[in-house]
PDB file of C-alpha atoms in Angstrom:
ATOM      1  CA  MET T1087     -36.350-135.959  74.906  1.00 65.00           C
ATOM      2  CA  GLY T1088     -37.399-132.419  75.619  1.00 70.00           C
ATOM      3  CA  ALA T1089     -39.620-129.842  73.995  1.00 78.00           C
ATOM      4  CA  HIS T1090     -40.211-126.175  74.692  1.00 81.00           C
ATOM      5  CA  GLN T1091     -43.430-124.463  75.671  1.00 82.00           C
ATOM      6  CA  LEU T1092     -43.394-121.245  73.657  1.00 83.00           C
ATOM      7  CA  ARG T1093     -45.400-118.150  74.544  1.00 83.00           C
ATOM      8  CA  ILE T1094     -45.469-114.790  72.802  1.00 83.00           C
ATOM      9  CA  HIS T1095     -47.608-111.673  73.118  1.00 80.00           C
ATOM     10  CA  ARG T1096     -49.569-110.927  69.962  1.00 77.00           C
ATOM     11  CA  ARG T1097     -48.135-107.386  69.742  1.00 80.00           C
ATOM     12  CA  ALA T1098     -44.614-108.857  69.655  1.00 82.00           C
ATOM     13  CA  VAL T1099     -45.289-110.945  66.533  1.00 84.00           C
ATOM     14  CA  ARG T1100     -43.306-108.762  64.135  1.00 89.00           C
ATOM     15  CA  PHE T1101     -41.589-110.750  61.431  1.00 90.00           C
ATOM     16  CA  ARG T1102     -38.240-109.774  59.943  1.00 90.00           C
ATOM     17  CA  ASP T1103     -38.307-107.724  56.768  1.00 92.00           C
ATOM     18  CA  GLY T1104     -38.352-109.949  53.727  1.00 90.00           C
ATOM     19  CA  THR T1105     -39.963-112.941  55.450  1.00 88.00           C
ATOM     20  CA  ASP T1106     -41.572-115.049  52.731  1.00 88.00           C
ATOM     21  CA  PHE T1107     -45.174-116.031  53.476  1.00 88.00           C
ATOM     22  CA  GLY T1108     -45.962-117.209  49.973  1.00 88.00           C
ATOM     23  CA  THR T1109     -49.386-116.715  48.433  1.00 87.00           C
ATOM     24  CA  GLY T1110     -51.452-119.008  50.645  1.00 88.00           C
ATOM     25  CA  ALA T1111     -53.805-118.002  53.450  1.00 89.00           C
ATOM     26  CA  VAL T1112     -54.765-119.457  56.843  1.00 88.00           C
ATOM     27  CA  ARG T1113     -58.481-120.134  57.237  1.00 89.00           C
ATOM     28  CA  LEU T1114     -60.674-121.747  59.874  1.00 89.00           C
ATOM     29  CA  ARG T1115     -62.315-124.941  58.664  1.00 91.00           C
ATOM     30  CA  PRO T1116     -64.879-127.261  60.270  1.00 91.00           C
ATOM     31  CA  ALA T1117     -63.397-130.337  61.914  1.00 87.00           C
ATOM     32  CA  GLU T1118     -65.089-132.751  59.524  1.00 88.00           C
ATOM     33  CA  GLU T1119     -63.649-130.866  56.544  1.00 90.00           C
ATOM     34  CA  ALA T1120     -60.167-130.315  57.948  1.00 89.00           C
ATOM     35  CA  ARG T1121     -59.353-133.608  59.614  1.00 88.00           C
ATOM     36  CA  GLY T1122     -58.325-135.599  56.539  1.00 90.00           C
ATOM     37  CA  ARG T1123     -56.132-132.756  55.318  1.00 90.00           C
ATOM     38  CA  VAL T1124     -54.549-132.353  58.762  1.00 90.00           C
ATOM     39  CA  GLU T1125     -53.658-136.048  58.809  1.00 90.00           C
ATOM     40  CA  GLU T1126     -52.116-135.770  55.346  1.00 92.00           C
ATOM     41  CA  VAL T1127     -49.922-132.812  56.342  1.00 92.00           C
ATOM     42  CA  TYR T1128     -48.848-134.564  59.536  1.00 91.00           C
ATOM     43  CA  ASP T1129     -47.862-137.744  57.680  1.00 91.00           C
ATOM     44  CA  ARG T1130     -45.701-135.735  55.300  1.00 92.00           C
ATOM     45  CA  ALA T1131     -44.191-133.486  57.975  1.00 90.00           C
ATOM     46  CA  ARG T1132     -43.248-136.347  60.298  1.00 89.00           C
ATOM     47  CA  LEU T1133     -40.932-137.840  57.670  1.00 87.00           C
ATOM     48  CA  ALA T1134     -38.690-134.799  58.136  1.00 85.00           C
ATOM     49  CA  THR T1135     -39.183-134.419  61.905  1.00 86.00           C
ATOM     50  CA  THR T1136     -37.391-136.812  64.252  1.00 87.00           C
ATOM     51  CA  GLY T1137     -39.612-137.868  67.144  1.00 86.00           C
ATOM     52  CA  TRP T1138     -42.990-137.686  65.397  1.00 86.00           C
ATOM     53  CA  PRO T1139     -44.633-141.137  65.400  1.00 84.00           C
ATOM     54  CA  GLY T1140     -46.937-142.613  62.799  1.00 86.00           C
ATOM     55  CA  ARG T1141     -50.640-142.414  63.681  1.00 85.00           C
ATOM     56  CA  ARG T1142     -53.478-144.702  62.724  1.00 85.00           C
ATOM     57  CA  ALA T1143     -57.100-143.655  62.273  1.00 85.00           C
ATOM     58  CA  ALA T1144     -58.058-144.850  65.772  1.00 83.00           C
ATOM     59  CA  HIS T1145     -55.235-142.811  67.269  1.00 79.00           C
ATOM     60  CA  TRP T1146     -56.402-139.646  65.512  1.00 82.00           C
ATOM     61  CA  ALA T1147     -59.973-140.301  66.660  1.00 81.00           C
ATOM     62  CA  VAL T1148     -58.877-140.321  70.298  1.00 77.00           C
ATOM     63  CA  ARG T1149     -56.590-137.314  70.011  1.00 74.00           C
ATOM     64  CA  LEU T1150     -59.091-135.131  68.189  1.00 79.00           C
ATOM     65  CA  ALA T1151     -62.199-136.209  70.090  1.00 75.00           C
ATOM     66  CA  GLY T1152     -62.072-133.212  72.441  1.00 70.00           C
ATOM     67  CA  HIS T1153     -64.109-134.674  75.307  1.00 72.00           C
ATOM     68  CA  PRO T1154     -65.129-131.802  77.635  1.00 73.00           C
ATOM     69  CA  HIS T1155     -63.762-133.524  80.742  1.00 69.00           C
ATOM     70  CA  ARG T1156     -60.286-133.566  79.138  1.00 68.00           C
ATOM     71  CA  ARG T1157     -60.273-129.893  78.112  1.00 68.00           C
ATOM     72  CA  GLY T1158     -60.110-128.264  81.535  1.00 67.00           C
ATOM     73  CA  GLY T1159     -62.796-125.729  80.655  1.00 69.00           C
ATOM     74  CA  ALA T1160     -61.305-124.808  77.276  1.00 72.00           C
ATOM     75  CA  THR T1161     -63.096-124.787  73.944  1.00 76.00           C
ATOM     76  CA  SER T1162     -63.078-127.610  71.440  1.00 79.00           C
ATOM     77  CA  LEU T1163     -60.237-127.664  68.925  1.00 83.00           C
ATOM     78  CA  ARG T1164     -60.191-124.969  66.259  1.00 85.00           C
ATOM     79  CA  TYR T1165     -58.779-126.025  62.878  1.00 88.00           C
ATOM     80  CA  ALA T1166     -56.763-123.285  61.172  1.00 88.00           C
ATOM     81  CA  VAL T1167     -55.333-124.616  57.905  1.00 91.00           C
ATOM     82  CA  ARG T1168     -52.913-123.017  55.484  1.00 92.00           C
ATOM     83  CA  GLU T1169     -54.374-123.280  51.980  1.00 92.00           C
ATOM     84  CA  GLU T1170     -52.271-122.573  48.927  1.00 91.00           C
ATOM     85  CA  ALA T1171     -53.611-120.742  45.881  1.00 85.00           C
ATOM     86  CA  TYR T1172     -53.777-124.029  43.957  1.00 85.00           C
ATOM     87  CA  GLY T1173     -55.909-125.677  46.671  1.00 84.00           C
ATOM     88  CA  ALA T1174     -53.399-127.838  48.554  1.00 90.00           C
ATOM     89  CA  VAL T1175     -53.033-127.608  52.343  1.00 91.00           C
ATOM     90  CA  SER T1176     -49.449-126.957  53.451  1.00 92.00           C
ATOM     91  CA  GLY T1177     -49.830-126.493  57.199  1.00 91.00           C
ATOM     92  CA  TYR T1178     -52.182-126.235  60.138  1.00 89.00           C
ATOM     93  CA  ALA T1179     -52.534-125.003  63.692  1.00 86.00           C
ATOM     94  CA  LEU T1180     -54.957-126.741  66.050  1.00 85.00           C
ATOM     95  CA  TYR T1181     -55.778-124.668  69.099  1.00 81.00           C
ATOM     96  CA  ARG T1182     -58.197-124.120  71.964  1.00 78.00           C
ATOM     97  CA  HIS T1183     -59.234-120.994  73.824  1.00 74.00           C
ATOM     98  CA  THR T1184     -58.919-120.859  77.583  1.00 71.00           C
ATOM     99  CA  SER T1185     -60.378-118.183  79.831  1.00 63.00           C
ATOM    100  CA  VAL T1186     -57.786-116.780  82.213  1.00 57.00           C
ATOM    101  CA  PRO T1187     -59.236-113.791  84.116  1.00 51.00           C
ATOM    102  CA  ASP T1188     -55.858-112.726  85.484  1.00 50.00           C
ATOM    103  CA  GLY T1189     -55.582-109.279  83.941  1.00 50.00           C
ATOM    104  CA  SER T1190     -53.099-110.479  81.321  1.00 52.00           C
ATOM    105  CA  GLY T1191     -55.293-109.331  78.457  1.00 49.00           C
ATOM    106  CA  GLY T1192     -56.984-112.543  77.438  1.00 50.00           C
ATOM    107  CA  ALA T1193     -56.775-116.268  77.108  1.00 51.00           C
ATOM    108  CA  ASP T1194     -53.856-118.393  75.993  1.00 55.00           C
ATOM    109  CA  PRO T1195     -54.600-120.781  73.102  1.00 62.00           C
ATOM    110  CA  VAL T1196     -52.534-123.947  73.377  1.00 63.00           C
ATOM    111  CA  VAL T1197     -51.509-125.169  69.954  1.00 65.00           C
ATOM    112  CA  VAL T1198     -50.091-128.034  67.956  1.00 75.00           C
ATOM    113  CA  LEU T1199     -48.669-126.963  64.624  1.00 82.00           C
ATOM    114  CA  ALA T1200     -47.273-128.636  61.513  1.00 86.00           C
ATOM    115  CA  ALA T1201     -46.116-127.175  58.218  1.00 89.00           C
ATOM    116  CA  LEU T1202     -44.492-128.382  55.016  1.00 90.00           C
ATOM    117  CA  SER T1203     -42.629-125.176  54.129  1.00 89.00           C
ATOM    118  CA  ARG T1204     -41.145-122.091  55.779  1.00 88.00           C
ATOM    119  CA  PRO T1205     -43.862-119.775  54.359  1.00 88.00           C
ATOM    120  CA  ALA T1206     -46.570-122.078  55.731  1.00 88.00           C
ATOM    121  CA  TYR T1207     -44.810-122.348  59.083  1.00 86.00           C
ATOM    122  CA  GLY T1208     -44.435-118.594  59.437  1.00 86.00           C
ATOM    123  CA  ARG T1209     -48.076-117.919  58.663  1.00 82.00           C
ATOM    124  CA  CYS T1210     -49.414-120.751  60.846  1.00 82.00           C
ATOM    125  CA  GLY T1211     -47.073-119.928  63.717  1.00 76.00           C
ATOM    126  CA  GLY T1212     -47.699-116.195  63.871  1.00 70.00           C
ATOM    127  CA  SER T1213     -51.468-115.888  64.217  1.00 63.00           C
ATOM    128  CA  TRP T1214     -54.710-117.793  63.937  1.00 63.00           C
ATOM    129  CA  PRO T1215     -58.008-116.537  62.530  1.00 63.00           C
ATOM    130  CA  GLY T1216     -60.743-115.995  65.072  1.00 59.00           C
ATOM    131  CA  SER T1217     -58.276-115.665  67.944  1.00 62.00           C
ATOM    132  CA  LEU T1218     -58.718-112.436  69.914  1.00 59.00           C
ATOM    133  CA  VAL T1219     -56.438-113.267  72.828  1.00 65.00           C
ATOM    134  CA  SER T1220     -53.311-111.369  73.794  1.00 72.00           C
ATOM    135  CA  TRP T1221     -51.013-114.373  74.153  1.00 75.00           C
ATOM    136  CA  LEU T1222     -50.230-117.110  71.649  1.00 78.00           C
ATOM    137  CA  GLY T1223     -48.617-120.329  72.776  1.00 78.00           C
ATOM    138  CA  TYR T1224     -47.682-123.795  71.630  1.00 79.00           C
ATOM    139  CA  GLU T1225     -45.100-126.520  72.081  1.00 81.00           C
ATOM    140  CA  GLY T1226     -42.186-126.918  69.728  1.00 83.00           C
ATOM    141  CA  ALA T1227     -38.663-128.222  69.448  1.00 86.00           C
ATOM    142  CA  VAL T1228     -35.817-126.955  71.602  1.00 87.00           C
ATOM    143  CA  ASP T1229     -34.475-125.286  68.432  1.00 88.00           C
ATOM    144  CA  GLU T1230     -37.883-124.063  67.227  1.00 87.00           C
ATOM    145  CA  VAL T1231     -37.651-121.765  64.198  1.00 87.00           C
ATOM    146  CA  LEU T1232     -40.294-119.157  65.123  1.00 86.00           C
ATOM    147  CA  PRO T1233     -38.049-116.948  67.325  1.00 89.00           C
ATOM    148  CA  TRP T1234     -35.560-116.571  64.463  1.00 91.00           C
ATOM    149  CA  LEU T1235     -38.256-115.360  62.064  1.00 90.00           C
ATOM    150  CA  LEU T1236     -39.073-112.400  64.320  1.00 90.00           C
ATOM    151  CA  GLU T1237     -37.414-108.997  64.583  1.00 92.00           C
ATOM    152  CA  ASP T1238     -36.704-109.742  68.240  1.00 91.00           C
ATOM    153  CA  SER T1239     -36.169-113.431  69.007  1.00 90.00           C
ATOM    154  CA  ARG T1240     -36.257-112.637  72.742  1.00 89.00           C
ATOM    155  CA  ALA T1241     -39.958-111.828  72.458  1.00 87.00           C
ATOM    156  CA  VAL T1242     -40.675-115.563  72.562  1.00 87.00           C
ATOM    157  CA  ARG T1243     -40.748-116.904  76.095  1.00 87.00           C
ATOM    158  CA  SER T1244     -39.873-120.565  76.404  1.00 86.00           C
ATOM    159  CA  ALA T1245     -39.730-123.176  79.117  1.00 85.00           C
ATOM    160  CA  PRO T1246     -38.422-126.741  78.783  1.00 84.00           C
ATOM    161  CA  VAL T1247     -40.763-129.681  79.239  1.00 81.00           C
ATOM    162  CA  GLY T1248     -40.112-133.430  79.064  1.00 79.00           C
ATOM    163  CA  ARG T1249     -42.187-135.225  76.449  1.00 76.00           C
ATOM    164  CA  LEU T1250     -40.594-138.504  75.339  1.00 81.00           C
ATOM    165  CA  TRP T1251     -38.325-141.090  76.916  1.00 86.00           C
ATOM    166  CA  VAL T1252     -36.671-143.773  74.776  1.00 92.00           C
ATOM    167  CA  ARG T1253     -35.839-147.216  76.158  1.00 95.00           C
ATOM    168  CA  LEU T1254     -33.955-149.596  73.845  1.00 97.00           C
ATOM    169  CA  VAL T1255     -35.430-153.082  74.262  1.00 97.00           C
ATOM    170  CA  ASP T1256     -33.280-154.556  71.477  1.00 98.00           C
ATOM    171  CA  VAL T1257     -30.019-152.586  71.355  1.00 97.00           C
ATOM    172  CA  GLY T1258     -28.607-154.247  68.245  1.00 97.00           C
ATOM    173  CA  ARG T1259     -31.751-153.902  66.168  1.00 97.00           C
ATOM    174  CA  ALA T1260     -32.400-150.328  67.304  1.00 97.00           C
ATOM    175  CA  LEU T1261     -28.893-149.032  66.617  1.00 97.00           C
ATOM    176  CA  ALA T1262     -28.767-150.774  63.231  1.00 97.00           C
ATOM    177  CA  GLY T1263     -32.123-149.265  62.300  1.00 95.00           C
ATOM    178  CA  ARG T1264     -31.103-145.605  62.339  1.00 93.00           C
ATOM    179  CA  SER T1265     -28.702-143.562  60.233  1.00 93.00           C
ATOM    180  CA  TYR T1266     -25.576-141.745  61.430  1.00 95.00           C
ATOM    181  CA  ALA T1267     -24.268-138.307  60.570  1.00 94.00           C
ATOM    182  CA  VAL T1268     -20.688-139.444  59.924  1.00 95.00           C
ATOM    183  CA  PRO T1269     -19.042-142.854  59.418  1.00 96.00           C
ATOM    184  CA  LEU T1270     -18.326-144.730  62.635  1.00 96.00           C
ATOM    185  CA  ASP T1271     -16.957-148.047  63.831  1.00 97.00           C
ATOM    186  CA  VAL T1272     -17.237-148.418  67.599  1.00 98.00           C
ATOM    187  CA  VAL T1273     -17.608-151.210  70.154  1.00 98.00           C
ATOM    188  CA  LEU T1274     -20.125-150.444  72.900  1.00 98.00           C
ATOM    189  CA  GLU T1275     -20.124-152.379  76.153  1.00 98.00           C
ATOM    190  CA  VAL T1276     -23.700-152.112  77.378  1.00 98.00           C
ATOM    191  CA  ARG T1277     -25.040-152.828  80.864  1.00 98.00           C
ATOM    192  CA  ASP T1278     -28.715-153.781  81.120  1.00 97.00           C
ATOM    193  CA  ALA T1279     -30.047-155.501  84.245  1.00 96.00           C
ATOM    194  CA  PHE T1280     -33.701-155.386  83.153  1.00 96.00           C
ATOM    195  CA  CYS T1281     -33.248-156.742  79.593  1.00 97.00           C
ATOM    196  CA  PRO T1282     -30.188-158.985  80.038  1.00 97.00           C
ATOM    197  CA  TRP T1283     -30.101-159.974  76.350  1.00 97.00           C
ATOM    198  CA  ASN T1284     -28.795-156.459  75.661  1.00 97.00           C
ATOM    199  CA  ALA T1285     -25.859-156.794  78.050  1.00 97.00           C
ATOM    200  CA  GLY T1286     -22.468-157.270  76.444  1.00 97.00           C
ATOM    201  CA  ARG T1287     -20.409-155.818  73.625  1.00 98.00           C
ATOM    202  CA  HIS T1288     -21.928-154.581  70.386  1.00 98.00           C
ATOM    203  CA  ARG T1289     -19.932-153.492  67.356  1.00 98.00           C
ATOM    204  CA  LEU T1290     -21.732-150.622  65.645  1.00 98.00           C
ATOM    205  CA  ARG T1291     -20.693-149.640  62.131  1.00 97.00           C
ATOM    206  CA  GLY T1292     -22.280-146.967  59.983  1.00 95.00           C
ATOM    207  CA  ASP T1293     -21.236-145.574  56.615  1.00 93.00           C
ATOM    208  CA  GLY T1294     -22.677-142.090  57.146  1.00 87.00           C
ATOM    209  CA  ASP T1295     -25.081-142.584  54.222  1.00 89.00           C
ATOM    210  CA  GLY T1296     -27.897-144.424  55.986  1.00 88.00           C
ATOM    211  CA  VAL T1297     -26.547-147.984  56.205  1.00 93.00           C
ATOM    212  CA  ALA T1298     -25.615-149.372  59.631  1.00 96.00           C
ATOM    213  CA  VAL T1299     -24.853-152.759  61.191  1.00 97.00           C
ATOM    214  CA  CYS T1300     -24.791-153.623  64.891  1.00 98.00           C
ATOM    215  CA  GLU T1301     -23.813-157.116  66.020  1.00 97.00           C
ATOM    216  CA  PRO T1302     -22.382-158.894  69.079  1.00 97.00           C
ATOM    217  CA  THR T1303     -18.602-158.994  69.317  1.00 97.00           C
ATOM    218  CA  THR T1304     -15.764-160.123  71.570  1.00 97.00           C
ATOM    219  CA  ALA T1305     -13.528-157.230  70.497  1.00 97.00           C
ATOM    220  CA  PRO T1306     -12.291-154.815  73.189  1.00 97.00           C
ATOM    221  CA  ALA T1307     -14.820-152.145  74.129  1.00 98.00           C
ATOM    222  CA  ASP T1308     -14.359-148.506  73.104  1.00 98.00           C
ATOM    223  CA  LEU T1309     -17.177-147.118  75.268  1.00 98.00           C
ATOM    224  CA  ARG T1310     -18.795-148.535  78.402  1.00 98.00           C
ATOM    225  CA  LEU T1311     -22.284-147.329  79.291  1.00 98.00           C
ATOM    226  CA  ASP T1312     -25.674-148.264  80.690  1.00 97.00           C
ATOM    227  CA  VAL T1313     -28.546-148.944  78.275  1.00 97.00           C
ATOM    228  CA  ALA T1314     -30.120-145.623  79.306  1.00 96.00           C
ATOM    229  CA  GLU T1315     -27.371-143.651  77.548  1.00 97.00           C
ATOM    230  CA  PRO T1316     -27.849-144.915  73.958  1.00 96.00           C
ATOM    231  CA  GLY T1317     -31.582-144.530  74.599  1.00 96.00           C
ATOM    232  CA  ALA T1318     -31.110-140.875  75.533  1.00 94.00           C
ATOM    233  CA  ALA T1319     -28.949-140.228  72.454  1.00 95.00           C
ATOM    234  CA  PHE T1320     -30.947-142.420  70.066  1.00 95.00           C
ATOM    235  CA  LEU T1321     -33.037-139.674  68.423  1.00 92.00           C
ATOM    236  CA  GLY T1322     -30.092-137.310  67.996  1.00 90.00           C
ATOM    237  CA  GLY T1323     -30.820-134.734  70.701  1.00 87.00           C
ATOM    238  CA  THR T1324     -28.990-135.498  73.950  1.00 91.00           C
ATOM    239  CA  THR T1325     -25.324-136.046  73.122  1.00 95.00           C
ATOM    240  CA  LEU T1326     -23.115-138.881  74.270  1.00 97.00           C
ATOM    241  CA  ALA T1327     -20.425-136.243  74.851  1.00 97.00           C
ATOM    242  CA  ALA T1328     -22.631-134.501  77.427  1.00 97.00           C
ATOM    243  CA  LEU T1329     -23.416-137.821  79.081  1.00 97.00           C
ATOM    244  CA  GLY T1330     -19.705-138.601  79.123  1.00 97.00           C
ATOM    245  CA  ALA T1331     -18.965-135.265  80.796  1.00 97.00           C
ATOM    246  CA  ALA T1332     -21.466-136.278  83.476  1.00 97.00           C
ATOM    247  CA  GLY T1333     -19.622-139.566  84.017  1.00 97.00           C
ATOM    248  CA  ARG T1334     -22.355-141.691  82.462  1.00 97.00           C
ATOM    249  CA  VAL T1335     -20.262-142.871  79.481  1.00 98.00           C
ATOM    250  CA  GLU T1336     -16.772-144.269  80.060  1.00 98.00           C
ATOM    251  CA  GLU T1337     -14.321-143.708  77.203  1.00 98.00           C
ATOM    252  CA  LEU T1338     -11.926-146.658  76.908  1.00 97.00           C
ATOM    253  CA  ARG T1339     -10.178-145.554  73.702  1.00 96.00           C
ATOM    254  CA  PRO T1340      -9.099-141.893  73.465  1.00 96.00           C
ATOM    255  CA  GLY T1341     -11.044-139.780  70.982  1.00 96.00           C
ATOM    256  CA  VAL T1342     -13.803-142.294  70.256  1.00 97.00           C
ATOM    257  CA  LEU T1343     -16.437-140.595  72.435  1.00 98.00           C
ATOM    258  CA  ALA T1344     -16.363-137.330  70.474  1.00 97.00           C
ATOM    259  CA  ARG T1345     -16.572-139.130  67.122  1.00 97.00           C
ATOM    260  CA  THR T1346     -19.410-141.395  68.248  1.00 97.00           C
ATOM    261  CA  SER T1347     -21.299-138.471  69.750  1.00 97.00           C
ATOM    262  CA  ALA T1348     -21.041-136.567  66.449  1.00 96.00           C
ATOM    263  CA  ALA T1349     -22.310-139.610  64.538  1.00 96.00           C
ATOM    264  CA  PHE T1350     -25.432-139.857  66.721  1.00 96.00           C
ATOM    265  CA  ARG T1351     -26.381-136.186  66.295  1.00 93.00           C
ATOM    266  CA  GLY T1352     -29.152-135.013  63.992  1.00 88.00           C
ATOM    267  CA  ASP T1353     -29.431-131.771  62.028  1.00 87.00           C
ATOM    268  CA  ARG T1354     -32.358-130.593  64.191  1.00 87.00           C
ATOM    269  CA  GLU T1355     -33.427-131.292  67.750  1.00 88.00           C
ATOM    270  CA  PRO T1356     -35.987-134.106  67.994  1.00 89.00           C
ATOM    271  CA  TRP T1357     -39.287-133.533  69.741  1.00 85.00           C
ATOM    272  CA  TYR T1358     -42.642-135.170  70.279  1.00 83.00           C
ATOM    273  CA  PRO T1359     -45.826-133.225  69.390  1.00 76.00           C
ATOM    274  CA  GLY T1360     -47.598-133.772  72.686  1.00 66.00           C
ATOM    275  CA  GLY T1361     -48.824-131.103  75.035  1.00 54.00           C
ATOM    276  CA  TRP T1362     -52.191-130.021  76.285  1.00 45.00           C
ATOM    277  CA  ALA T1363     -53.799-129.708  72.858  1.00 43.00           C
ATOM    278  CA  PHE T1364     -52.703-133.282  72.116  1.00 45.00           C
ATOM    279  CA  PRO T1365     -52.529-134.919  75.563  1.00 42.00           C
ATOM    280  CA  LEU T1366     -50.213-137.880  75.997  1.00 38.00           C
ATOM    281  CA  TYR T1367     -52.509-140.880  76.228  1.00 34.00           C
TER     282      TYR T1367
END
């Protein structure tokens, strides 16, 4: 599952007329004051963001520790939080400063960002207090919203980066545990040399409203594929149709590949909030 590294020059951050930023403000807060509120925002935001995992206290402690030997010469994390007029926190940007004496006009803060509303996202994504650098940068989804809030979406430079790979260890349980965009009833013939209990035919049925069942069957297969393919499509980003076009999914009943691919898709591209500010360990 991919993400995009986004980079934009500060002078190019010009939002479209009428962009709603609400009444809140973004302020720098000490780590000890901000951490609990950051965790709360993350836990709420991840429920609407496919690919964001749950995090326990020990996990946060490691990710926010900021050991100097892991920072590559950058500063410790800065906590910029979006505070609403009534006191609640609706978003945050965690960033570091790096010194890049390359004549580009300053350092490039690398950021992880979460927000609970479009006004909070726009304010957190456009600038951070205390940052004097020329370039702003962070990782986001392949279909990140920030470019479309600006007068010129082309001002945002982006480059793809791989962040998360999904391997289905229990095909039946995994496919029954997610929802599907449209109703489907399909028999998948799965090959899996490493986890042989997955090999065979699985009948997957979903009602399009969040209820799904996947169970072994002897019925004729509609699609034949390796276990890597449902893993790639599991979070709703990579499509089975694209994998089929590459010859990685064999359609055994005409028309079923397109319908199954549509059922697996999500409304937004999934992504994992990794990156340099939150290293993957």
